[in-house]
């Protein structure tokens, strides 16, 4: 309540037991309307910043100085029981259901406020004040970390490092799935949505926050890392998550020349939009599935077209993890065409860690509309500089397939057999074209030699219902038969 030197409180002594009572009155505009949720819990004490016009109340000043610990304990208890937001919301809803708004409006005095507005503001203040009081008294701010997105069989890394205070004899951290500690991890085998609650207990009161773990199915085809490097065409995503944005979203484009692959991804805008923070679950997202054989630290390179400081960066990370904008992938402005960036905004090279072999989700989030991304390279050679069109895209295969997996007859890596593969074999044989990276790919009949018969057999399969090629087909794999060509074997060169 408003506090000044002498008003707004009744003080009386009960005759039956001698107890003194201190009852506030003049309670209009008190539930968050005067100073809001951040107002001091020691209003009335001499020198308190929230005092009205600098006045202070002699009685409250003496009381709070003499009984501060008891006052804090009782206020903490009330805040988490009677004044808990759920309880306040229930009482407000009960009143709103019984109130006759039309009758109130028809009264001589009329109404000076919006009933629905007050219902909303009461609930909002209760939530904000609940957090504020708990934080002030118990010193607890719970942050269970960002939501987590992983593939089935992946490990979810939880992060409560932003929670204060740290665990101690008096402050206990506990997770609803039985985990302990600040940064525990857990493997999830089954797809689904999992809600995990972090509870921090301090001064006998529980403070909670939750994190959502989304476990998704691994796609049928994933990019295959080989020898510490994997290359992705931007348009080779397995999922484009638009977020139902009506302002900006990813589109395929060929407008800017000299792109790599079939096209590139452009952040089309109807209205300019940027996502500098809290972008996970909000910003349009391109998702890629990568099977890593080689754990370790990878530097991320993006090829993009950046013509202004208003569209010069992207968010990237594994497993849908949010990070500060200081980790955003930053480009130097160059309106002449596509360029490469391997650096963050303020943290040096863009480095991400692969903890163990397996399929990981890699995401590129739109940070600023009108930006464009053409190609992505993740390499363990952190000193390597990527230029030009960059290396060719890595092959794709079934999850867990060898890095050298291929589809027999698919010499151009399109993942399908067509007439271009037939022509490619002939160009390789008769014009010395360097279009066959591995002879096993062009050896359609698997006899150990690349011959004109391979092209003829492929044509028969495509157009005359001829026999399909031997394994690996139709899914990527390695050459099961020994021959002079070892580049497509499970152990190349052996």
CSV table of C-alpha atoms in Angstrom, one decimal:
chain,number,residue,atom,x,y,z
A,1,UNK,CA,0.0,0.0,0.0
A,2,UNK,CA,0.9,3.6,-0.3
A,3,UNK,CA,3.2,4.6,2.5
A,4,UNK,CA,3.8,8.0,4.0
A,5,UNK,CA,4.7,9.2,7.4
A,6,UNK,CA,1.4,8.8,9.1
A,7,UNK,CA,-1.4,7.6,6.8
A,8,UNK,CA,-2.9,4.5,5.2
A,9,UNK,CA,-2.5,2.0,8.1
A,10,UNK,CA,-4.6,1.1,11.1
A,11,UNK,CA,-2.7,0.1,14.2
A,12,UNK,CA,-4.5,-1.5,17.1
A,13,UNK,CA,-4.0,-3.8,20.0
A,14,UNK,CA,-6.3,-6.7,20.7
A,15,UNK,CA,-7.4,-6.7,24.2
A,16,UNK,CA,-7.8,-10.5,24.6
A,17,UNK,CA,-4.1,-11.3,24.1
A,18,UNK,CA,-2.3,-8.0,23.7
A,19,UNK,CA,-1.3,-8.7,20.1
A,20,UNK,CA,-0.7,-5.7,17.9
A,21,UNK,CA,-2.2,-5.5,14.4
A,22,UNK,CA,-1.1,-3.4,11.5
A,23,UNK,CA,-3.7,-3.3,8.8
A,24,UNK,CA,-3.3,-1.3,5.6
A,25,UNK,CA,-6.2,0.6,4.1
A,26,UNK,CA,-6.6,2.9,1.0
A,27,UNK,CA,-5.9,-0.1,-1.2
A,28,UNK,CA,-6.9,1.4,-4.6
A,29,UNK,CA,-4.3,1.0,-7.4
A,30,UNK,CA,-2.2,-1.4,-5.3
A,31,UNK,CA,-2.3,-4.6,-7.2
A,32,UNK,CA,0.4,-3.6,-9.7
A,33,UNK,CA,-1.1,-0.4,-10.9
A,34,UNK,CA,1.1,2.1,-9.1
A,35,UNK,CA,4.7,0.9,-9.4
A,36,UNK,CA,4.4,-2.5,-11.1
A,37,UNK,CA,5.9,-5.9,-10.3
A,38,UNK,CA,9.4,-4.6,-9.7
A,39,UNK,CA,8.4,-2.4,-6.7
A,40,UNK,CA,10.4,-3.0,-3.5
A,41,UNK,CA,9.2,-5.5,-1.0
A,42,UNK,CA,10.5,-3.1,1.7
A,43,UNK,CA,8.4,0.0,0.8
A,44,UNK,CA,8.0,2.2,3.8
A,45,UNK,CA,11.5,1.7,5.2
A,46,UNK,CA,13.5,4.8,5.5
A,47,UNK,CA,15.4,5.5,2.2
A,48,UNK,CA,13.7,2.8,0.2
A,49,UNK,CA,13.7,3.7,-3.5
A,50,UNK,CA,10.0,2.7,-3.9
A,51,UNK,CA,8.7,5.1,-1.2
A,52,UNK,CA,6.1,7.6,-2.3
A,53,UNK,CA,7.6,11.1,-2.7
A,54,UNK,CA,10.5,10.0,-0.6
A,55,UNK,CA,8.3,9.7,2.5
A,56,UNK,CA,8.8,6.7,4.9
A,57,UNK,CA,6.6,5.1,7.5
A,58,UNK,CA,7.9,5.1,11.1
A,59,UNK,CA,6.0,1.9,12.1
A,60,UNK,CA,6.9,-0.1,9.0
A,61,UNK,CA,10.5,1.0,9.2
A,62,UNK,CA,10.8,-0.2,12.8
A,63,UNK,CA,8.9,-3.4,12.1
A,64,UNK,CA,10.9,-4.4,9.0
A,65,UNK,CA,14.2,-3.6,10.7
A,66,UNK,CA,13.4,-5.7,13.8
A,67,UNK,CA,11.7,-8.6,12.0
A,68,UNK,CA,13.2,-8.7,8.5
A,69,UNK,CA,14.0,-12.4,8.5
A,70,UNK,CA,10.6,-13.4,9.8
A,71,UNK,CA,9.0,-11.0,7.3
A,72,UNK,CA,10.9,-12.5,4.4
A,73,UNK,CA,10.1,-16.1,5.5
A,74,UNK,CA,6.4,-15.3,5.7
A,75,UNK,CA,6.3,-13.4,2.5
A,76,UNK,CA,8.0,-16.2,0.7
A,77,UNK,CA,5.4,-18.7,2.1
A,78,UNK,CA,2.5,-16.4,1.1
A,79,UNK,CA,4.0,-15.8,-2.4
A,80,UNK,CA,4.1,-19.6,-3.1
A,81,UNK,CA,0.6,-20.4,-1.5
A,82,UNK,CA,-2.2,-17.8,-1.3
A,83,UNK,CA,-0.5,-15.4,-3.7
A,84,UNK,CA,0.6,-18.0,-6.2
A,85,UNK,CA,-0.4,-16.9,-9.8
A,86,UNK,CA,-2.5,-20.1,-10.2
A,87,UNK,CA,-4.5,-19.2,-7.1
A,88,UNK,CA,-4.9,-15.5,-8.1
A,89,UNK,CA,-6.0,-16.5,-11.6
A,90,UNK,CA,-8.6,-18.9,-10.1
A,91,UNK,CA,-10.0,-16.1,-7.8
A,92,UNK,CA,-10.1,-13.6,-10.6
A,93,UNK,CA,-11.9,-16.0,-13.0
A,94,UNK,CA,-14.4,-16.8,-10.3
A,95,UNK,CA,-15.2,-13.1,-9.8
A,96,UNK,CA,-15.3,-12.4,-13.6
A,97,UNK,CA,-17.8,-15.3,-14.0
A,98,UNK,CA,-20.2,-13.8,-11.4
A,99,UNK,CA,-19.8,-10.1,-12.3
A,100,UNK,CA,-22.6,-8.5,-14.4
A,101,UNK,CA,-20.6,-6.1,-16.6
A,102,UNK,CA,-23.7,-4.7,-18.3
A,103,UNK,CA,-25.3,-3.8,-14.9
A,104,UNK,CA,-22.1,-2.1,-13.8
A,105,UNK,CA,-22.0,-0.1,-17.0
A,106,UNK,CA,-25.6,1.0,-16.6
A,107,UNK,CA,-25.0,2.3,-13.1
A,108,UNK,CA,-25.0,6.1,-12.5
A,109,UNK,CA,-21.3,6.1,-12.1
A,110,UNK,CA,-20.7,3.9,-15.1
A,111,UNK,CA,-17.4,2.1,-15.5
A,112,UNK,CA,-14.0,3.6,-15.6
A,113,UNK,CA,-12.1,0.6,-16.8
A,114,UNK,CA,-12.3,-2.5,-19.0
A,115,UNK,CA,-13.3,-5.6,-17.1
A,116,UNK,CA,-11.5,-7.9,-19.5
A,117,UNK,CA,-8.5,-5.6,-19.4
A,118,UNK,CA,-8.4,-5.8,-15.6
A,119,UNK,CA,-8.8,-9.5,-15.6
A,120,UNK,CA,-5.7,-9.8,-17.9
A,121,UNK,CA,-3.7,-7.2,-15.9
A,122,UNK,CA,-4.4,-8.8,-12.6
A,123,UNK,CA,-3.2,-12.2,-13.8
A,124,UNK,CA,-0.1,-10.7,-15.5
A,125,UNK,CA,0.9,-8.8,-12.4
A,126,UNK,CA,0.5,-11.9,-10.3
A,127,UNK,CA,2.8,-13.9,-12.5
A,128,UNK,CA,5.4,-11.1,-12.7
A,129,UNK,CA,5.3,-10.3,-9.0
A,130,UNK,CA,5.5,-14.0,-8.1
A,131,UNK,CA,8.8,-14.3,-9.9
A,132,UNK,CA,10.1,-11.0,-8.6
A,133,UNK,CA,9.4,-11.8,-4.9
A,134,UNK,CA,10.9,-15.3,-5.1
A,135,UNK,CA,14.0,-13.9,-6.8
A,136,UNK,CA,14.4,-11.1,-4.2
A,137,UNK,CA,14.0,-13.3,-1.2
A,138,UNK,CA,15.4,-16.7,-2.2
A,139,UNK,CA,17.8,-15.3,-4.8
A,140,UNK,CA,16.7,-18.0,-7.2
A,141,UNK,CA,16.3,-17.6,-11.0
A,142,UNK,CA,15.6,-20.9,-12.7
A,143,UNK,CA,16.5,-21.4,-16.3
A,144,UNK,CA,16.3,-25.0,-17.5
A,145,UNK,CA,17.9,-23.9,-20.8
A,146,UNK,CA,16.7,-23.8,-24.4
A,147,UNK,CA,14.4,-26.4,-25.8
A,148,UNK,CA,16.3,-29.3,-27.5
A,149,UNK,CA,15.7,-30.9,-30.9
A,150,UNK,CA,17.5,-34.2,-31.6
A,151,UNK,CA,17.2,-37.3,-33.8
A,152,UNK,CA,16.1,-40.6,-32.3
A,153,UNK,CA,19.0,-42.3,-30.7
A,154,UNK,CA,20.6,-38.9,-30.0
A,155,UNK,CA,21.9,-37.4,-26.8
A,156,UNK,CA,20.1,-34.4,-25.4
A,157,UNK,CA,22.5,-32.0,-23.6
A,158,UNK,CA,20.7,-30.1,-20.9
A,159,UNK,CA,22.1,-26.7,-19.7
A,160,UNK,CA,20.9,-25.0,-16.5
A,161,UNK,CA,24.1,-22.9,-16.3
A,162,UNK,CA,22.0,-19.6,-16.3
A,163,UNK,CA,20.2,-20.7,-13.1
A,164,UNK,CA,21.3,-18.9,-9.9
A,165,UNK,CA,22.5,-19.7,-7.3
A,166,UNK,CA,24.7,-22.7,-8.0
A,167,UNK,CA,23.9,-26.0,-6.3
A,168,UNK,CA,25.0,-26.2,-2.7
A,169,UNK,CA,24.0,-27.8,0.6
A,170,UNK,CA,21.2,-25.3,0.8
A,171,UNK,CA,20.3,-25.2,-2.9
A,172,UNK,CA,19.2,-28.4,-4.5
A,173,UNK,CA,18.8,-29.0,-8.3
A,174,UNK,CA,16.6,-31.9,-9.4
A,175,UNK,CA,15.3,-32.9,-12.8
A,176,UNK,CA,12.0,-34.7,-13.3
A,177,UNK,CA,13.6,-37.5,-15.3
A,178,UNK,CA,16.0,-38.4,-12.5
A,179,UNK,CA,19.0,-36.4,-13.7
A,180,UNK,CA,21.2,-34.4,-11.4
A,181,UNK,CA,23.6,-31.5,-11.9
A,182,UNK,CA,23.7,-28.3,-14.0
A,183,UNK,CA,24.5,-29.8,-17.4
A,184,UNK,CA,23.4,-33.5,-17.4
A,185,UNK,CA,22.8,-35.4,-20.6
A,186,UNK,CA,20.4,-38.2,-21.6
A,187,UNK,CA,20.0,-40.4,-24.7
A,188,UNK,CA,16.5,-40.6,-26.3
A,189,UNK,CA,15.7,-43.7,-28.3
A,190,UNK,CA,12.0,-43.0,-29.2
A,191,UNK,CA,10.6,-40.1,-31.2
A,192,UNK,CA,8.2,-37.8,-29.4
A,193,UNK,CA,7.9,-34.7,-27.2
A,194,UNK,CA,9.3,-34.9,-23.7
A,195,UNK,CA,8.8,-32.3,-21.0
A,196,UNK,CA,11.6,-32.2,-18.5
A,197,UNK,CA,11.2,-30.0,-15.3
A,198,UNK,CA,14.1,-28.5,-13.4
A,199,UNK,CA,13.3,-27.9,-9.7
A,200,UNK,CA,15.5,-25.7,-7.6
A,201,UNK,CA,14.8,-25.9,-3.9
A,202,UNK,CA,15.9,-23.1,-1.7
A,203,UNK,CA,14.6,-22.0,1.8
A,204,UNK,CA,12.1,-24.8,1.6
A,205,UNK,CA,10.5,-23.5,-1.5
A,206,UNK,CA,10.5,-25.1,-5.0
A,207,UNK,CA,11.3,-23.0,-8.0
A,208,UNK,CA,10.7,-24.7,-11.4
A,209,UNK,CA,11.3,-24.2,-15.1
A,210,UNK,CA,10.9,-26.7,-17.9
A,211,UNK,CA,12.6,-27.6,-21.2
A,212,UNK,CA,10.9,-29.4,-24.1
A,213,UNK,CA,12.9,-32.2,-25.8
A,214,UNK,CA,11.6,-33.0,-29.3
A,215,UNK,CA,12.9,-36.3,-30.7
A,216,UNK,CA,12.3,-36.7,-34.4
A,217,UNK,CA,12.7,-39.6,-36.9
A,218,UNK,CA,16.0,-39.8,-38.9
A,219,UNK,CA,15.3,-39.1,-42.6
A,220,UNK,CA,15.8,-42.0,-45.1
A,221,UNK,CA,18.7,-40.1,-46.7
A,222,UNK,CA,21.4,-38.2,-44.8
A,223,UNK,CA,24.6,-36.4,-45.9
A,224,UNK,CA,27.7,-38.5,-45.2
A,225,UNK,CA,30.7,-36.9,-43.5
A,226,UNK,CA,34.1,-38.3,-44.8
A,227,UNK,CA,37.6,-37.7,-43.6
A,228,UNK,CA,36.5,-34.9,-41.3
A,229,UNK,CA,34.5,-32.9,-43.9
A,230,UNK,CA,30.9,-32.7,-45.1
A,231,UNK,CA,29.5,-30.4,-47.8
A,232,UNK,CA,25.9,-29.4,-48.2
A,233,UNK,CA,24.1,-27.5,-51.0
A,234,UNK,CA,21.7,-25.1,-49.2
A,235,UNK,CA,18.8,-26.5,-51.2
A,236,UNK,CA,19.5,-30.1,-50.0
A,237,UNK,CA,17.7,-29.7,-46.7
A,238,UNK,CA,15.5,-32.5,-45.4
A,239,UNK,CA,13.0,-30.0,-43.9
A,240,UNK,CA,12.2,-26.3,-44.4
A,241,UNK,CA,10.4,-25.0,-41.4
A,242,UNK,CA,8.6,-21.8,-42.3
A,243,UNK,CA,7.0,-21.2,-38.8
A,244,UNK,CA,3.9,-19.9,-40.6
A,245,UNK,CA,5.6,-16.5,-41.1
A,246,UNK,CA,3.7,-14.0,-43.2
A,247,UNK,CA,6.6,-11.6,-43.3
A,248,UNK,CA,9.7,-13.7,-44.4
A,249,UNK,CA,10.5,-17.3,-45.4
A,250,UNK,CA,13.0,-19.3,-47.3
A,251,UNK,CA,12.5,-19.7,-51.1
A,252,UNK,CA,14.5,-21.4,-53.8
A,253,UNK,CA,16.1,-18.8,-56.1
A,254,UNK,CA,18.3,-18.6,-59.2
A,255,UNK,CA,18.2,-14.8,-59.5
A,256,UNK,CA,21.8,-14.2,-58.4
A,257,UNK,CA,24.3,-15.7,-60.9
A,258,UNK,CA,27.2,-18.1,-60.1
A,259,UNK,CA,25.4,-20.1,-57.6
A,260,UNK,CA,26.4,-23.7,-56.8
A,261,UNK,CA,24.2,-26.7,-57.4
A,262,UNK,CA,20.6,-26.4,-58.7
A,263,UNK,CA,19.8,-23.1,-57.0
A,264,UNK,CA,20.2,-21.3,-53.6
A,265,UNK,CA,18.0,-20.4,-50.7
A,266,UNK,CA,16.8,-16.8,-50.3
A,267,UNK,CA,15.1,-15.2,-47.4
A,268,UNK,CA,12.1,-13.7,-49.2
A,269,UNK,CA,10.4,-10.8,-47.4
A,270,UNK,CA,7.0,-9.3,-47.6
A,271,UNK,CA,7.9,-7.1,-44.7
A,272,UNK,CA,11.4,-6.7,-43.3
A,273,UNK,CA,12.0,-9.0,-40.3
A,274,UNK,CA,15.0,-9.8,-38.2
A,275,UNK,CA,15.6,-12.5,-35.5
A,276,UNK,CA,18.5,-11.3,-33.3
A,277,UNK,CA,17.5,-13.3,-30.2
A,278,UNK,CA,15.0,-15.9,-29.1
A,279,UNK,CA,15.0,-17.2,-32.7
A,280,UNK,CA,14.6,-20.9,-32.0
A,281,UNK,CA,11.0,-21.9,-32.7
A,282,UNK,CA,10.3,-18.5,-34.3
A,283,UNK,CA,12.7,-17.9,-37.2
A,284,UNK,CA,12.3,-19.8,-40.5
A,285,UNK,CA,14.8,-22.8,-40.3
A,286,UNK,CA,16.5,-25.0,-42.8
A,287,UNK,CA,17.3,-28.5,-41.4
A,288,UNK,CA,20.0,-30.9,-42.6
A,289,UNK,CA,20.7,-34.4,-41.4
A,290,UNK,CA,24.4,-35.4,-41.3
A,291,UNK,CA,26.0,-38.7,-40.4
A,292,UNK,CA,29.3,-38.1,-38.7
A,293,UNK,CA,31.9,-40.8,-38.6
A,294,UNK,CA,34.6,-38.5,-37.2
A,295,UNK,CA,34.0,-36.8,-33.9
A,296,UNK,CA,35.7,-33.5,-33.1
A,297,UNK,CA,35.6,-29.8,-33.7
A,298,UNK,CA,34.3,-28.6,-37.1
A,299,UNK,CA,34.6,-25.1,-38.5
A,300,UNK,CA,31.4,-24.0,-40.3
A,301,UNK,CA,31.7,-22.2,-43.6
A,302,UNK,CA,28.7,-20.6,-45.4
A,303,UNK,CA,28.6,-19.3,-49.0
A,304,UNK,CA,26.1,-16.5,-49.2
A,305,UNK,CA,25.2,-13.3,-51.0
A,306,UNK,CA,25.4,-10.3,-48.7
A,307,UNK,CA,24.8,-6.8,-50.2
A,308,UNK,CA,24.1,-4.9,-47.0
A,309,UNK,CA,24.8,-4.9,-43.2
A,310,UNK,CA,21.0,-5.4,-42.9
A,311,UNK,CA,21.3,-9.0,-44.2
A,312,UNK,CA,24.8,-10.0,-43.4
A,313,UNK,CA,24.4,-12.9,-40.9
A,314,UNK,CA,22.7,-16.2,-40.1
A,315,UNK,CA,22.2,-18.4,-37.0
A,316,UNK,CA,23.7,-21.9,-37.1
A,317,UNK,CA,24.0,-24.8,-34.6
A,318,UNK,CA,23.5,-28.5,-34.0
A,319,UNK,CA,20.3,-30.0,-32.5
A,320,UNK,CA,18.2,-26.8,-32.6
A,321,UNK,CA,20.2,-25.1,-29.8
A,322,UNK,CA,19.8,-21.3,-29.3
A,323,UNK,CA,22.8,-19.1,-28.9
A,324,UNK,CA,23.6,-15.5,-28.4
A,325,UNK,CA,23.7,-13.3,-31.5
A,326,UNK,CA,27.5,-12.9,-30.8
A,327,UNK,CA,27.8,-16.5,-32.3
A,328,UNK,CA,25.9,-15.6,-35.5
A,329,UNK,CA,27.7,-16.4,-38.8
A,330,UNK,CA,28.9,-13.0,-40.0
A,331,UNK,CA,29.7,-11.9,-43.6
A,332,UNK,CA,31.6,-9.0,-45.0
A,333,UNK,CA,29.3,-7.0,-47.3
A,334,UNK,CA,30.1,-7.6,-51.0
A,335,UNK,CA,27.3,-6.8,-53.5
A,336,UNK,CA,29.3,-8.3,-56.4
A,337,UNK,CA,28.3,-11.9,-55.8
A,338,UNK,CA,28.5,-14.9,-53.5
A,339,UNK,CA,31.3,-14.9,-50.8
A,340,UNK,CA,32.3,-17.2,-48.0
A,341,UNK,CA,32.2,-16.7,-44.2
A,342,UNK,CA,33.8,-19.0,-41.6
A,343,UNK,CA,33.5,-16.5,-38.7
A,344,UNK,CA,31.1,-15.5,-36.0
A,345,UNK,CA,30.0,-12.0,-35.2
A,346,UNK,CA,32.2,-11.6,-32.1
A,347,UNK,CA,33.7,-14.9,-31.2
A,348,UNK,CA,36.2,-15.6,-34.0
A,349,UNK,CA,35.9,-18.7,-36.2
A,350,UNK,CA,32.5,-20.5,-36.2
A,351,UNK,CA,33.4,-23.8,-34.4
A,352,UNK,CA,30.9,-26.5,-33.5
A,353,UNK,CA,31.7,-29.8,-31.7
A,354,UNK,CA,30.6,-33.3,-32.7
A,355,UNK,CA,30.8,-35.4,-29.5
A,356,UNK,CA,30.4,-38.9,-30.9
A,357,UNK,CA,29.6,-40.6,-34.2
A,358,UNK,CA,26.1,-40.7,-35.4
A,359,UNK,CA,23.4,-38.6,-37.1
A,360,UNK,CA,23.2,-35.0,-36.0
A,361,UNK,CA,20.7,-32.2,-36.9
A,362,UNK,CA,22.3,-29.1,-38.4
A,363,UNK,CA,20.2,-25.9,-38.8
A,364,UNK,CA,20.5,-22.6,-40.5
A,365,UNK,CA,18.0,-20.0,-39.1
A,366,UNK,CA,17.1,-16.9,-41.0
A,367,UNK,CA,18.5,-13.9,-39.0
A,368,UNK,CA,17.6,-11.1,-41.4
A,369,UNK,CA,15.3,-11.1,-44.4
A,370,UNK,CA,16.7,-10.7,-47.9
A,371,UNK,CA,19.8,-12.8,-47.0
A,372,UNK,CA,20.8,-15.7,-49.2
A,373,UNK,CA,22.8,-18.9,-48.5
A,374,UNK,CA,24.1,-21.1,-51.3
A,375,UNK,CA,26.4,-23.8,-49.7
A,376,UNK,CA,27.6,-25.1,-46.4
A,377,UNK,CA,30.9,-26.7,-45.5
A,378,UNK,CA,31.8,-28.3,-42.1
A,379,UNK,CA,35.5,-29.2,-41.9
A,380,UNK,CA,37.9,-30.3,-39.2
A,381,UNK,CA,40.6,-28.4,-41.0
A,382,UNK,CA,39.9,-25.2,-39.1
A,383,UNK,CA,42.7,-23.4,-41.0
A,384,UNK,CA,41.3,-24.2,-44.4
A,385,UNK,CA,40.0,-21.3,-46.5
A,386,UNK,CA,37.1,-22.1,-48.8
A,387,UNK,CA,36.9,-20.1,-52.0
A,388,UNK,CA,35.0,-20.1,-55.3
A,389,UNK,CA,32.2,-22.6,-55.6
A,390,UNK,CA,33.8,-24.7,-52.9
A,391,UNK,CA,34.1,-28.5,-52.9
A,392,UNK,CA,31.4,-30.7,-54.4
A,393,UNK,CA,28.4,-31.7,-52.3
A,394,UNK,CA,28.9,-34.8,-50.1
A,395,UNK,CA,27.1,-38.0,-51.1
A,396,UNK,CA,23.9,-38.9,-49.3
A,397,UNK,CA,23.0,-42.4,-48.1
A,398,UNK,CA,21.1,-44.4,-45.5
A,399,UNK,CA,21.9,-43.5,-41.9
A,400,UNK,CA,25.0,-45.3,-40.8
A,401,UNK,CA,26.2,-46.0,-44.3
A,402,UNK,CA,29.9,-45.7,-45.1
A,403,UNK,CA,31.1,-42.3,-46.2
A,404,UNK,CA,31.9,-43.8,-49.7
A,405,UNK,CA,28.4,-45.2,-50.1
A,406,UNK,CA,26.9,-44.9,-53.6
A,407,UNK,CA,24.1,-46.0,-55.9
A,408,UNK,CA,25.3,-48.1,-58.7
A,409,UNK,CA,24.9,-46.3,-62.1
A,410,UNK,CA,24.4,-42.9,-60.4
A,411,UNK,CA,27.6,-41.3,-61.6
A,412,UNK,CA,26.6,-37.7,-61.1
A,413,UNK,CA,25.4,-38.1,-57.5
A,414,UNK,CA,21.8,-37.1,-58.2
A,415,UNK,CA,20.5,-40.1,-56.2
A,416,UNK,CA,18.5,-41.3,-59.2
A,417,UNK,CA,19.3,-43.0,-62.5
A,418,UNK,CA,18.5,-41.1,-65.7
A,419,UNK,CA,19.8,-40.5,-69.2
A,420,UNK,CA,22.5,-38.1,-68.0
A,421,UNK,CA,24.2,-41.0,-66.3
A,422,UNK,CA,24.2,-43.0,-69.6
A,423,UNK,CA,25.8,-40.0,-71.4
A,424,UNK,CA,28.2,-39.4,-68.5
A,425,UNK,CA,29.6,-43.0,-68.9
A,426,UNK,CA,30.2,-42.4,-72.6
A,427,UNK,CA,31.8,-39.1,-72.1
A,428,UNK,CA,34.1,-40.7,-69.5
A,429,UNK,CA,35.1,-43.5,-71.8
A,430,UNK,CA,35.5,-41.7,-75.1
A,431,UNK,CA,36.3,-38.1,-74.3
A,432,UNK,CA,38.2,-38.4,-71.1
A,433,UNK,CA,35.7,-36.5,-69.1
A,434,UNK,CA,36.6,-36.2,-65.3
A,435,UNK,CA,33.0,-36.8,-64.3
A,436,UNK,CA,33.3,-40.2,-62.7
A,437,UNK,CA,34.8,-39.8,-59.2
A,438,UNK,CA,34.8,-43.6,-58.6
A,439,UNK,CA,34.7,-46.4,-61.3
A,440,UNK,CA,32.4,-48.5,-59.1
A,441,UNK,CA,29.7,-45.9,-59.7
A,442,UNK,CA,29.8,-46.3,-63.5
A,443,UNK,CA,30.3,-50.2,-63.4
A,444,UNK,CA,26.6,-50.8,-63.9
A,445,UNK,CA,26.9,-54.6,-64.4
A,446,UNK,CA,29.5,-55.0,-61.6
A,447,UNK,CA,32.1,-56.9,-63.7
A,448,UNK,CA,35.0,-54.8,-62.5
A,449,UNK,CA,35.3,-52.7,-65.7
A,450,UNK,CA,33.7,-49.6,-67.1
A,451,UNK,CA,32.6,-50.4,-70.6
A,452,UNK,CA,30.1,-49.3,-73.3
A,453,UNK,CA,28.0,-52.3,-72.1
A,454,UNK,CA,27.4,-50.4,-68.8
A,455,UNK,CA,25.8,-47.5,-70.7
A,456,UNK,CA,23.7,-49.9,-72.8
A,457,UNK,CA,22.5,-51.9,-69.8
A,458,UNK,CA,21.6,-48.6,-68.1
A,459,UNK,CA,19.5,-47.5,-71.1
A,460,UNK,CA,17.8,-50.9,-71.2
A,461,UNK,CA,16.9,-50.6,-67.5
A,462,UNK,CA,15.6,-47.1,-67.9
A,463,UNK,CA,13.6,-47.5,-71.2
A,464,UNK,CA,13.2,-51.2,-72.0
A,465,UNK,CA,12.4,-52.7,-68.6
A,466,UNK,CA,15.8,-54.2,-68.5
A,467,UNK,CA,17.4,-55.7,-65.4
A,468,UNK,CA,18.2,-53.5,-62.4
A,469,UNK,CA,21.9,-53.1,-61.5
A,470,UNK,CA,23.4,-55.2,-58.7
A,471,UNK,CA,23.8,-53.9,-55.2
A,472,UNK,CA,24.2,-51.2,-54.0
A,473,UNK,CA,20.8,-50.3,-55.5
A,474,UNK,CA,18.3,-48.7,-55.1
A,475,UNK,CA,19.6,-47.5,-51.7
A,476,UNK,CA,23.2,-46.3,-51.2
A,477,UNK,CA,25.8,-48.8,-50.0
A,478,UNK,CA,29.2,-50.2,-50.7
A,479,UNK,CA,30.4,-52.6,-53.4
A,480,UNK,CA,29.8,-56.2,-52.1
A,481,UNK,CA,32.0,-57.9,-54.7
A,482,UNK,CA,35.8,-57.8,-54.8
A,483,UNK,CA,37.3,-56.4,-58.0
A,484,UNK,CA,40.1,-54.1,-59.1
A,485,UNK,CA,38.0,-51.0,-58.3
A,486,UNK,CA,38.1,-50.5,-54.5
A,487,UNK,CA,36.9,-46.9,-54.3
A,488,UNK,CA,33.4,-48.0,-53.6
A,489,UNK,CA,34.3,-50.7,-51.1
A,490,UNK,CA,33.5,-50.7,-47.4
A,491,UNK,CA,37.3,-50.2,-46.9
A,492,UNK,CA,38.5,-48.2,-49.9
A,493,UNK,CA,41.9,-49.2,-51.2
A,494,UNK,CA,41.9,-52.6,-49.6
